[in-house]
Amino acid sequence: MRFILCLLTGCLFSSTLALAQDVYMPFNRDTYHLVDRYQIKYGQEVPQLQTNVRPYGRRDVAALAEVSARNAITAADDFNTAYLLNDNWNYTTEDDNESEKPILTYFYRNKTDLYHYESDVFTLRVNPVIHFDFGNDNQSDGLRYINTRGAQIEGSIDGKFGFYTFIGENQARYPAFVMDRIRRDNVVPHEGFWKRFKEDGYDFITARGYLNYALSKHVEIQLGHDRHFIGDGYRSLVYSDYAPPAFFLKLNTRVWKLHYMNLFQELTSEFRRGGADRLFPKKYMAYHRLGVNVTDNLNIGVFESIIFARGAGRFELQYLNPIIFYRSVEQMLGSEDNALLGADFRWNLFNRLQLYGQLMLDEFLLQEVRSGNGWWANKQAAQLGFKYIDAFGLPNLDLQGEGNLIRPYTYQHMDKFTNYQHYNQPLAHPIGANLYELIGIIRYQPLPRLNLTAKAIATRYGQDQVIGTDTINWGNNVNLSYTQRPGAYGHSIAQGIRTNQLHLDLTASFQLRHNVFVDLKQILRNTDSNGNSLDRNTAFTSVAFRWNIPQRLHEF
């Protein structure tokens, strides 16, 4: 009788609350490719995993891995699903994570974690983070390297409260093309505050962390400092992981066929180096997206965001309304904020193919678009792509193709307080705007522990002209104000200093043990901008040792 009463009352309520709480699987393009691969194959059996919003919850990934494990055919798929189950062991009972030889009794008692503790009310996972990357660049003197040491801690309490933290101390010397970006924007890509280190090196700390709590069976609240990624593409035209982490409050509501996400963020409008301690100016973002599983293989989403600031960093309280049309609020306030809206889709076909895309509108007047006069405020972006799993019947050969188009002045606004950037870095596409782009990716797993990846990113974009201390704004750099544009009409994509860029990346990654990788990488990169000083012809060769950390990519 006691058991029955428990099921009908408190115990049942507690377990349903636990369904909403979720620690998130850290965003890593390589491991997330595995999730995407099996979502295309078996996603109709795990409809709650809507892949347009990343990072993914560990519980959803574990559920997908359980389905995948029952259907695995190749040795590589067996290995991959075992990896996903073991990596998310505290959300599944189907993992095989017992360690045969713990170290000093307490360490590596399972295959995944340096130290872990598990009980009915508390779980804890502690892991080291190491990234040693060494290489040579044909345009730089001396060794190029990344040296990262840190720790990652996560866990849950009472099945309703989750936590995660990551901290890494870094020193780095970058190849020449990355140094070009650092000099232009006065920031280290993907990072926040930095200082110089040994001539042309940089020293910085990376820190991320969050708390999340299940408000109900279907609603979760999350508070933290981290990155986000919106979309199924390799690039995101809405919100990417390029800019550094930022403070956020997020609500996730998952019910029926719906996933509704509200994201509120405090951003840094401008980073300035200086000798004295001082606060950097702030701005804010409010973003929401509604995703609907129209069928078991078709997901459609609509989204909207607002970038704004109020004097000395005050938040606009009206944007806290989670279910209102932000654009209408912005107009009622005087229409000084930066509104973006659009839609995305993901369509899985034949358990083998995925079509996906995004459409983003920064400004839109139908009569100006129809006129074809190149009005400067025709600020739109579009993406269309596909993923082809086990291509041409060859197991574990996965292909991806993607095209991106972004018109000039997209993401720019009147000033740094309303443009679409954080810490001098774009919130969407890392190149900015004023571009066409084609991306091709081949991934092949000939052995369970070996992954081969070839990427080709061909981009035509227009760079802004720098004449002395003046810059002619042709709509590429999101940090510039659109009030500096040269005229109202006659604008076209790739205007300014027309640049053709080809970025090739060949990588072989071998997994020595769980989340311990050795990478061999060759980057070939050519930037042709009509023979001027912006031209680059780069060859960069590197070898890396990674432990619980993704590759550090500079694809801009």
Coordinates of C-alpha atoms in Angstrom, one line a residue:
M1 CA 0.0 0.0 0.0
R2 CA 2.8 2.4 0.9
F3 CA 4.4 1.8 -2.5
I4 CA 1.1 2.5 -4.3
L5 CA 0.6 5.7 -2.3
C6 CA 4.1 6.8 -3.2
L7 CA 3.5 6.3 -6.9
L8 CA 0.2 8.2 -6.8
T9 CA 1.5 11.2 -4.8
G10 CA 4.9 12.6 -3.8
C11 CA 7.1 10.0 -5.5
L12 CA 5.3 10.4 -8.8
F13 CA 5.4 14.2 -8.6
S14 CA 9.2 14.1 -7.8
S15 CA 9.9 11.8 -10.8
T16 CA 7.9 13.9 -13.2
L17 CA 9.8 17.0 -12.1
A18 CA 13.0 15.2 -12.8
L19 CA 12.0 14.8 -16.5
A20 CA 12.5 18.6 -17.0
Q21 CA 15.8 19.0 -15.2
D22 CA 18.8 18.4 -17.4
V23 CA 22.5 19.1 -17.4
Y24 CA 23.7 19.9 -21.0
M25 CA 26.2 18.0 -23.1
P26 CA 29.0 20.6 -23.7
F27 CA 28.9 21.9 -27.3
N28 CA 31.5 20.1 -29.4
R29 CA 31.1 19.9 -33.2
D30 CA 32.6 16.4 -33.4
T31 CA 30.5 14.8 -30.7
Y32 CA 27.4 16.8 -31.8
H33 CA 27.9 15.3 -35.3
L34 CA 27.3 11.9 -33.7
V35 CA 24.0 13.1 -32.2
D36 CA 22.9 14.6 -35.5
R37 CA 23.8 11.4 -37.3
Y38 CA 21.6 9.3 -35.1
Q39 CA 18.9 11.9 -34.9
I40 CA 18.6 11.6 -38.7
K41 CA 18.4 7.8 -38.5
Y42 CA 16.2 7.4 -35.4
G43 CA 15.0 10.9 -34.4
Q44 CA 11.3 10.0 -34.9
E45 CA 11.7 7.7 -31.8
V46 CA 13.0 10.6 -29.7
P47 CA 10.9 13.6 -30.8
Q48 CA 11.7 15.7 -27.7
L49 CA 15.2 16.2 -29.1
Q50 CA 14.8 19.3 -31.3
T51 CA 18.3 19.8 -32.7
N52 CA 17.8 23.4 -33.7
V53 CA 18.6 24.6 -30.2
R54 CA 22.1 23.7 -28.9
P55 CA 23.5 22.6 -26.5
Y56 CA 21.6 19.4 -26.2
G57 CA 20.3 18.0 -22.9
R58 CA 22.2 14.9 -21.7
R59 CA 18.9 13.1 -21.0
D60 CA 17.7 13.5 -24.6
V61 CA 21.1 12.4 -26.0
A62 CA 21.1 9.3 -23.7
A63 CA 17.5 8.4 -25.0
L64 CA 18.7 8.7 -28.6
A65 CA 21.8 6.6 -27.9
E66 CA 19.7 3.9 -26.4
V67 CA 17.6 3.7 -29.6
S68 CA 20.8 3.8 -31.7
A69 CA 22.5 1.0 -29.7
R70 CA 19.6 -1.3 -30.5
N71 CA 20.0 -0.7 -34.2
A72 CA 23.8 -0.4 -34.6
I73 CA 25.2 -2.4 -37.5
T74 CA 28.8 -1.5 -37.9
A75 CA 31.6 -1.6 -35.3
A76 CA 32.0 2.2 -35.6
D77 CA 28.3 2.7 -34.7
D78 CA 28.6 0.3 -31.8
F79 CA 31.6 2.4 -30.6
N80 CA 29.8 5.7 -31.1
T81 CA 26.6 4.7 -29.3
A82 CA 28.7 3.2 -26.4
Y83 CA 30.5 6.5 -26.2
L84 CA 27.3 8.6 -26.0
L85 CA 25.8 6.2 -23.4
N86 CA 28.9 6.3 -21.3
D87 CA 29.3 10.0 -21.6
N88 CA 25.7 10.5 -20.3
W89 CA 25.8 7.6 -17.9
N90 CA 23.8 9.4 -15.2
Y91 CA 20.8 9.6 -17.5
T92 CA 20.7 6.0 -18.7
T93 CA 20.8 2.4 -17.3
E94 CA 22.2 0.9 -20.5
D95 CA 25.8 2.2 -20.3
D96 CA 28.7 -0.2 -19.9
N97 CA 30.8 2.3 -17.9
E98 CA 32.4 0.2 -15.1
S99 CA 36.2 0.5 -14.9
E100 CA 38.1 -2.7 -14.5
K101 CA 41.1 -1.0 -12.9
P102 CA 40.4 2.1 -10.8
I103 CA 43.4 4.3 -10.0
L104 CA 44.2 4.6 -6.3
T105 CA 40.7 3.3 -5.5
Y106 CA 38.9 6.6 -6.0
F107 CA 39.9 7.7 -9.5
Y108 CA 38.5 6.4 -12.7
R109 CA 36.1 4.1 -11.0
N110 CA 34.2 4.4 -14.3
K111 CA 35.6 4.8 -17.9
T112 CA 34.6 8.5 -18.3
D113 CA 35.3 10.5 -15.1
L114 CA 38.4 11.2 -13.1
Y115 CA 36.2 11.3 -10.1
H116 CA 32.5 10.7 -9.7
Y117 CA 29.9 10.2 -7.0
E118 CA 26.4 8.8 -7.4
S119 CA 23.5 8.4 -5.0
D120 CA 19.7 8.7 -5.1
V121 CA 19.8 12.4 -4.4
F122 CA 23.2 13.6 -5.7
T123 CA 25.6 13.0 -8.6
L124 CA 29.0 14.6 -9.2
R125 CA 31.4 14.4 -12.1
V126 CA 34.9 15.9 -12.0
N127 CA 37.3 15.8 -15.0
P128 CA 40.5 17.5 -16.0
V129 CA 40.8 19.6 -19.2
I130 CA 44.0 19.7 -21.2
H131 CA 44.7 21.0 -24.7
F132 CA 48.3 21.1 -26.1
D133 CA 48.4 22.1 -29.7
F134 CA 51.7 22.7 -31.6
G135 CA 52.1 23.8 -35.2
N136 CA 54.0 25.8 -37.8
D137 CA 52.6 28.5 -40.0
N138 CA 54.4 29.5 -43.2
Q139 CA 53.7 33.2 -42.6
S140 CA 54.9 33.4 -38.9
D141 CA 58.2 33.0 -37.1
G142 CA 58.4 30.5 -34.3
L143 CA 56.2 27.8 -33.0
R144 CA 52.4 28.4 -32.9
Y145 CA 50.7 26.7 -30.0
I146 CA 47.7 26.5 -27.6
N147 CA 48.3 25.5 -24.0
T148 CA 45.2 25.0 -21.9
R149 CA 44.8 23.4 -18.5
G150 CA 41.6 23.4 -16.5
A151 CA 38.8 21.4 -14.9
Q152 CA 35.1 20.6 -15.6
I153 CA 32.6 19.8 -12.9
E154 CA 28.9 18.9 -13.2
G155 CA 26.2 17.2 -11.3
S156 CA 22.6 17.2 -10.0
I157 CA 20.8 17.4 -6.7
D158 CA 17.4 15.8 -6.0
G159 CA 16.8 15.1 -9.6
K160 CA 15.6 18.7 -10.0
F161 CA 18.7 20.9 -9.7
G162 CA 21.7 20.7 -12.1
F163 CA 25.0 22.5 -12.2
Y164 CA 28.0 22.8 -14.5
T165 CA 31.3 24.7 -14.5
F166 CA 34.3 24.9 -16.7
I167 CA 37.5 26.9 -16.2
G168 CA 40.6 26.9 -18.3
E169 CA 43.9 28.9 -18.1
N170 CA 45.3 29.5 -21.6
Q171 CA 48.4 30.7 -23.4
A172 CA 48.5 30.8 -27.2
R173 CA 50.4 32.0 -30.2
Y174 CA 48.2 32.0 -33.3
P175 CA 48.9 31.7 -37.0
A176 CA 49.0 34.8 -39.1
F177 CA 45.5 34.8 -40.4
V178 CA 44.2 34.7 -36.8
M179 CA 46.5 37.5 -35.8
D180 CA 44.9 39.6 -38.6
R181 CA 41.5 39.3 -36.9
I182 CA 43.0 40.1 -33.5
R183 CA 44.5 43.3 -34.8
R184 CA 41.3 44.3 -36.5
D185 CA 38.9 43.8 -33.6
N186 CA 41.2 44.1 -30.6
V187 CA 40.1 40.7 -29.2
V188 CA 41.1 37.1 -29.2
P189 CA 38.5 35.1 -31.2
H190 CA 36.0 33.3 -29.0
E191 CA 37.4 34.8 -25.8
G192 CA 36.9 37.7 -23.5
F193 CA 39.6 39.7 -21.6
W194 CA 43.2 39.0 -22.6
K195 CA 46.7 40.2 -22.0
R196 CA 49.9 39.9 -23.9
F197 CA 52.2 36.9 -23.4
K198 CA 55.8 36.6 -24.5
E199 CA 56.1 38.8 -27.6
D200 CA 53.2 37.8 -29.9
G201 CA 51.4 35.4 -27.6
Y202 CA 48.2 35.9 -25.6
D203 CA 47.1 34.9 -22.1
F204 CA 43.5 34.5 -21.1
I205 CA 41.1 32.6 -18.8
T206 CA 38.0 30.8 -20.2
A207 CA 35.2 30.3 -17.7
R208 CA 31.7 28.9 -18.3
G209 CA 29.0 27.7 -15.8
Y210 CA 25.3 27.5 -15.2
L211 CA 22.6 26.3 -12.8
N212 CA 19.3 24.8 -14.0
Y213 CA 16.2 23.9 -12.1
A214 CA 13.0 22.0 -13.1
L215 CA 10.1 24.4 -12.4
S216 CA 7.7 21.6 -13.5
K217 CA 7.6 18.5 -15.6
H218 CA 7.8 20.5 -18.8
V219 CA 9.4 23.9 -17.8
E220 CA 13.0 24.4 -16.9
I221 CA 14.9 27.6 -15.9
Q222 CA 18.6 28.1 -16.4
L223 CA 21.0 30.8 -15.2
G224 CA 24.6 31.0 -16.2
H225 CA 27.5 32.2 -18.3
D226 CA 27.9 30.3 -21.5
R227 CA 27.6 30.1 -25.3
H228 CA 24.5 29.1 -27.4
F229 CA 23.9 27.9 -31.0
I230 CA 20.7 28.2 -32.9
G231 CA 20.1 26.1 -36.1
D232 CA 21.1 22.8 -37.7
G233 CA 23.8 24.2 -40.0
Y234 CA 27.5 24.4 -39.7
R235 CA 27.0 28.2 -39.6
S236 CA 24.2 29.9 -37.8
L237 CA 22.8 33.1 -39.2
V238 CA 20.9 33.7 -35.9
Y239 CA 23.2 32.9 -33.0
S240 CA 26.5 31.0 -33.2
D241 CA 29.2 29.9 -30.8
Y242 CA 31.8 32.3 -32.2
A243 CA 31.5 35.1 -29.6
P244 CA 32.7 34.5 -26.0
P245 CA 30.4 33.3 -23.3
A246 CA 27.9 35.8 -21.8
F247 CA 25.6 36.0 -18.8
F248 CA 22.1 34.6 -19.5
L249 CA 18.8 33.6 -18.2
K250 CA 17.0 30.9 -20.2
L251 CA 13.5 29.3 -20.0
N252 CA 12.9 26.0 -21.8
T253 CA 9.4 24.8 -22.2
R254 CA 8.8 21.4 -23.8
V255 CA 5.3 20.1 -24.1
W256 CA 3.3 18.2 -26.8
K257 CA 5.1 18.9 -30.1
L258 CA 6.4 22.2 -29.0
H259 CA 9.8 23.5 -27.7
Y260 CA 9.6 27.2 -26.7
M261 CA 12.9 28.8 -25.6
N262 CA 13.3 32.3 -24.1
L263 CA 16.8 33.6 -23.7
F264 CA 17.8 36.9 -22.0
Q265 CA 21.4 38.0 -22.1
E266 CA 23.7 40.7 -20.8
L267 CA 26.3 41.5 -23.4
T268 CA 29.4 43.7 -23.6
S269 CA 28.9 46.4 -26.2
E270 CA 32.6 47.3 -26.5
F271 CA 35.9 46.0 -25.2
R272 CA 38.6 48.5 -24.8
R273 CA 42.2 47.9 -23.6
G274 CA 43.3 50.3 -20.9
G275 CA 45.7 50.7 -18.0
A276 CA 43.0 51.1 -15.3
D277 CA 40.2 48.9 -14.1
R278 CA 36.9 50.1 -15.4
L279 CA 33.5 48.6 -16.4
F280 CA 32.9 48.0 -20.0
P281 CA 29.6 49.3 -21.4
K282 CA 26.7 46.9 -21.4
K283 CA 23.8 46.1 -23.6
Y284 CA 21.1 43.4 -23.6
M285 CA 19.5 40.8 -25.8
A286 CA 16.0 39.2 -25.6
Y287 CA 15.5 36.2 -27.9
H288 CA 12.7 33.6 -28.2
R289 CA 12.1 30.7 -30.6
L290 CA 9.1 28.4 -31.0
G291 CA 9.9 25.0 -32.6
V292 CA 7.1 22.7 -33.7
N293 CA 7.4 19.0 -34.7
V294 CA 4.9 19.3 -37.6
T295 CA 5.4 15.6 -38.3
D296 CA 7.8 13.0 -36.9
N297 CA 10.5 14.1 -39.3
L298 CA 9.7 17.8 -40.0
N299 CA 10.5 20.6 -37.6
I300 CA 9.7 24.3 -38.2
G301 CA 10.7 27.1 -36.0
V302 CA 10.1 30.9 -35.8
F303 CA 12.3 33.2 -33.8
E304 CA 12.8 36.9 -32.9
S305 CA 15.5 38.8 -31.1
I306 CA 16.0 42.4 -29.8
I307 CA 19.4 44.0 -29.0
F308 CA 19.1 47.2 -26.9
A309 CA 20.6 49.4 -24.2
R310 CA 19.2 51.9 -21.8
G311 CA 21.6 54.6 -20.7
A312 CA 24.0 53.2 -18.2
G313 CA 23.2 49.5 -18.8
R314 CA 19.6 49.4 -17.7
F315 CA 17.4 46.5 -18.8
E316 CA 14.1 47.3 -20.6
L317 CA 11.6 45.5 -18.4
Q318 CA 8.9 45.2 -21.2
Y319 CA 11.1 42.6 -23.0
L320 CA 10.8 40.3 -20.0
N321 CA 7.3 39.3 -21.3
P322 CA 8.1 35.8 -22.6
I323 CA 5.1 35.4 -25.0
I324 CA 4.8 38.8 -26.7
F325 CA 5.9 40.0 -30.2
Y326 CA 9.1 41.9 -29.4
R327 CA 8.9 44.1 -32.6
S328 CA 5.5 45.6 -31.4
V329 CA 7.0 46.4 -28.0
E330 CA 10.1 48.0 -29.7
Q331 CA 7.9 50.2 -31.9
M332 CA 5.8 51.3 -29.0
L333 CA 9.0 52.3 -27.2
G334 CA 10.1 54.5 -30.1
S335 CA 11.8 52.0 -32.4
E336 CA 15.4 52.6 -31.4
D337 CA 16.3 49.0 -30.8
N338 CA 17.6 46.4 -33.2
A339 CA 15.0 43.7 -34.0
L340 CA 15.7 40.5 -36.0
L341 CA 13.2 37.8 -36.9
G342 CA 12.9 34.8 -39.1
A343 CA 12.3 31.1 -39.4
D344 CA 14.2 27.8 -39.7
F345 CA 13.4 24.2 -40.7
R346 CA 14.8 20.7 -40.4
W347 CA 13.4 17.9 -42.6
N348 CA 14.7 14.3 -42.3
L349 CA 14.1 12.0 -45.3
F350 CA 14.4 8.2 -45.6
N351 CA 16.4 8.0 -42.3
R352 CA 19.4 9.0 -44.4
L353 CA 19.1 12.6 -45.5
Q354 CA 18.4 15.9 -43.8
L355 CA 17.5 19.2 -45.4
Y356 CA 17.7 22.3 -43.3
G357 CA 17.7 26.1 -43.6
Q358 CA 17.3 29.5 -42.0
L359 CA 15.9 32.8 -43.1
M360 CA 16.7 35.9 -41.1
L361 CA 15.3 39.4 -41.6
D362 CA 17.1 42.4 -40.1
E363 CA 15.1 44.9 -42.2
F364 CA 12.5 44.1 -44.8
L365 CA 10.4 46.3 -47.1
L366 CA 8.8 44.3 -49.9
Q367 CA 8.7 47.3 -52.3
E368 CA 12.4 47.9 -51.9
V369 CA 13.3 44.2 -52.4
R370 CA 11.2 44.1 -55.6
S371 CA 12.7 47.3 -57.0
G372 CA 16.1 45.7 -57.3
N373 CA 17.8 49.1 -56.6
G374 CA 20.2 47.7 -53.9
W375 CA 18.7 49.7 -51.0
W376 CA 21.1 49.6 -48.1
A377 CA 18.5 48.4 -45.6
N378 CA 17.6 45.3 -47.5
K379 CA 19.3 43.4 -44.7
Q380 CA 18.5 39.7 -44.9
A381 CA 20.4 36.4 -44.6
A382 CA 19.5 32.9 -45.9
Q383 CA 20.9 29.4 -45.4
L384 CA 20.1 26.1 -47.2
G385 CA 21.9 22.9 -46.5
F386 CA 21.8 19.1 -46.4
K387 CA 23.3 16.2 -44.4
Y388 CA 23.7 12.8 -46.1
I389 CA 24.4 9.9 -43.7
D390 CA 26.1 6.7 -44.8
A391 CA 26.4 8.3 -48.2
F392 CA 26.1 6.1 -51.3
G393 CA 25.6 3.1 -49.1
L394 CA 29.1 3.3 -47.5
P395 CA 28.8 2.9 -43.8
N396 CA 30.0 5.8 -41.6
L397 CA 30.7 8.1 -44.6
D398 CA 28.7 11.3 -43.8
L399 CA 28.5 14.3 -46.1
Q400 CA 27.3 17.9 -45.5
G401 CA 26.8 20.8 -47.9
E402 CA 25.7 24.3 -47.1
G403 CA 25.2 27.6 -48.7
N404 CA 24.9 30.9 -46.9
L405 CA 24.0 34.4 -48.2
I406 CA 24.2 37.6 -46.1
R407 CA 23.5 41.0 -47.6
P408 CA 25.6 44.1 -46.7
Y409 CA 25.0 45.9 -43.4
T410 CA 23.1 42.9 -41.9
Y411 CA 23.6 42.8 -38.1
Q412 CA 24.9 46.4 -38.1
H413 CA 23.0 49.2 -36.3
M414 CA 23.4 52.8 -35.3
D415 CA 26.1 52.1 -32.7
K416 CA 27.8 49.6 -30.5
F417 CA 24.9 49.5 -28.1
T418 CA 22.4 48.0 -30.6
N419 CA 24.6 46.1 -33.2
Y420 CA 24.6 42.3 -33.3
Q421 CA 27.9 41.7 -31.6
H422 CA 29.3 40.9 -28.1
Y423 CA 32.8 41.8 -26.9
N424 CA 33.6 43.2 -30.4
Q425 CA 32.8 39.8 -32.0
P426 CA 29.8 38.8 -34.2
L427 CA 26.9 36.9 -32.6
A428 CA 26.1 35.2 -35.9
H429 CA 28.4 34.5 -38.8
P430 CA 32.1 34.9 -37.8
I431 CA 33.0 36.8 -41.1
G432 CA 30.1 39.2 -40.4
A433 CA 28.0 40.1 -43.5
N434 CA 28.2 41.1 -47.2
L435 CA 29.1 37.5 -48.3
Y436 CA 28.3 34.4 -50.3
E437 CA 29.5 31.1 -48.8
L438 CA 29.6 27.4 -49.8
I439 CA 30.7 24.7 -47.3
G440 CA 31.4 21.1 -48.0
I441 CA 32.3 18.6 -45.3
I442 CA 33.2 14.9 -45.6
R443 CA 33.4 12.8 -42.4
Y444 CA 34.6 9.2 -42.5
Q445 CA 35.1 6.7 -39.7
P446 CA 37.1 3.8 -41.1
L447 CA 37.9 2.5 -37.6
P448 CA 35.9 2.9 -34.4
R449 CA 38.5 5.2 -32.8
L450 CA 39.6 7.0 -36.0
N451 CA 37.7 9.9 -37.5
L452 CA 38.8 11.6 -40.8
T453 CA 37.3 15.0 -41.7
A454 CA 37.8 17.1 -44.8
K455 CA 36.3 20.6 -44.9
A456 CA 36.2 23.1 -47.7
I457 CA 34.8 26.6 -47.0
A458 CA 34.7 28.9 -50.1
T459 CA 33.6 32.5 -49.3
R460 CA 33.3 35.6 -51.5
Y461 CA 32.9 38.7 -49.3
G462 CA 33.5 42.4 -49.5
Q463 CA 35.9 43.9 -47.0
D464 CA 35.7 47.4 -45.8
Q465 CA 38.3 49.9 -47.0
V466 CA 40.7 51.5 -44.6
I467 CA 42.3 54.8 -45.9
G468 CA 44.6 56.3 -43.3
T469 CA 42.5 56.6 -40.1
D470 CA 39.2 56.4 -42.0
T471 CA 37.1 53.3 -42.9
I472 CA 34.7 53.1 -45.8
N473 CA 31.9 50.9 -44.5
W474 CA 30.7 48.5 -47.2
G475 CA 28.7 46.4 -44.8
N476 CA 31.1 43.6 -43.7
N477 CA 32.2 44.4 -40.2
V478 CA 29.3 44.2 -37.7
N479 CA 31.2 46.5 -35.3
L480 CA 30.7 49.5 -37.7
S481 CA 27.7 51.8 -37.8
Y482 CA 25.4 51.7 -40.8
T483 CA 25.2 55.5 -40.6
Q484 CA 28.7 55.5 -42.2
R485 CA 27.6 53.8 -45.4
P486 CA 28.4 55.4 -48.8
G487 CA 24.9 56.2 -50.1
A488 CA 21.5 54.7 -49.9
Y489 CA 21.2 52.6 -53.1
G490 CA 23.3 50.5 -55.4
H491 CA 24.5 48.1 -52.8
S492 CA 25.2 44.4 -53.6
I493 CA 26.8 41.4 -51.9
A494 CA 30.6 41.4 -51.9
Q495 CA 30.9 45.1 -52.6
G496 CA 33.9 46.9 -51.3
I497 CA 37.2 45.0 -51.5
R498 CA 36.0 41.9 -53.2
T499 CA 37.7 38.9 -51.6
N500 CA 37.7 35.3 -52.6
Q501 CA 38.7 33.0 -49.8
L502 CA 39.2 29.2 -49.7
H503 CA 39.7 27.5 -46.3
L504 CA 40.6 23.8 -46.4
D505 CA 40.9 21.7 -43.3
L506 CA 42.1 18.1 -43.3
T507 CA 42.0 16.5 -39.8
A508 CA 42.6 13.0 -38.5
S509 CA 41.4 12.4 -34.9
F510 CA 42.2 9.3 -32.9
Q511 CA 40.4 8.6 -29.6
L512 CA 43.0 7.0 -27.2
R513 CA 40.3 6.5 -24.5
H514 CA 37.1 8.2 -23.6
N515 CA 37.4 12.0 -24.5
V516 CA 41.2 11.8 -25.0
F517 CA 42.1 12.6 -28.5
V518 CA 45.2 13.1 -30.7
D519 CA 44.6 15.3 -33.8
L520 CA 46.7 15.7 -36.9
K521 CA 45.6 18.8 -38.8
Q522 CA 46.6 20.5 -42.1
I523 CA 45.0 23.9 -43.0
L524 CA 45.5 25.3 -46.4
R525 CA 44.0 28.8 -46.8
N526 CA 44.1 31.3 -49.7
T527 CA 42.7 34.8 -49.5
D528 CA 42.7 36.7 -52.8
S529 CA 41.6 40.4 -52.7
N530 CA 42.9 41.7 -56.0
G531 CA 46.6 41.5 -55.0
N532 CA 46.5 44.1 -52.2
S533 CA 48.0 43.8 -48.7
L534 CA 45.0 41.8 -47.5
D535 CA 46.0 38.7 -49.5
R536 CA 47.1 35.6 -47.6
N537 CA 48.3 32.2 -48.7
T538 CA 48.6 30.1 -45.6
A539 CA 49.8 26.6 -44.8
F540 CA 49.4 25.6 -41.2
T541 CA 50.3 22.1 -39.9
S542 CA 49.6 21.1 -36.3
V543 CA 49.4 18.2 -33.9
A544 CA 47.2 18.3 -30.7
F545 CA 46.5 16.4 -27.6
R546 CA 43.0 17.0 -26.2
W547 CA 41.4 15.8 -23.0
N548 CA 37.7 16.7 -22.4
I549 CA 37.8 19.8 -24.7
P550 CA 36.8 20.3 -28.3
Q551 CA 39.0 21.5 -31.1
R552 CA 39.7 25.2 -31.2
L553 CA 38.6 26.3 -34.7
H554 CA 39.3 29.6 -36.5
E555 CA 37.1 29.4 -39.6
F556 CA 36.6 33.0 -40.6

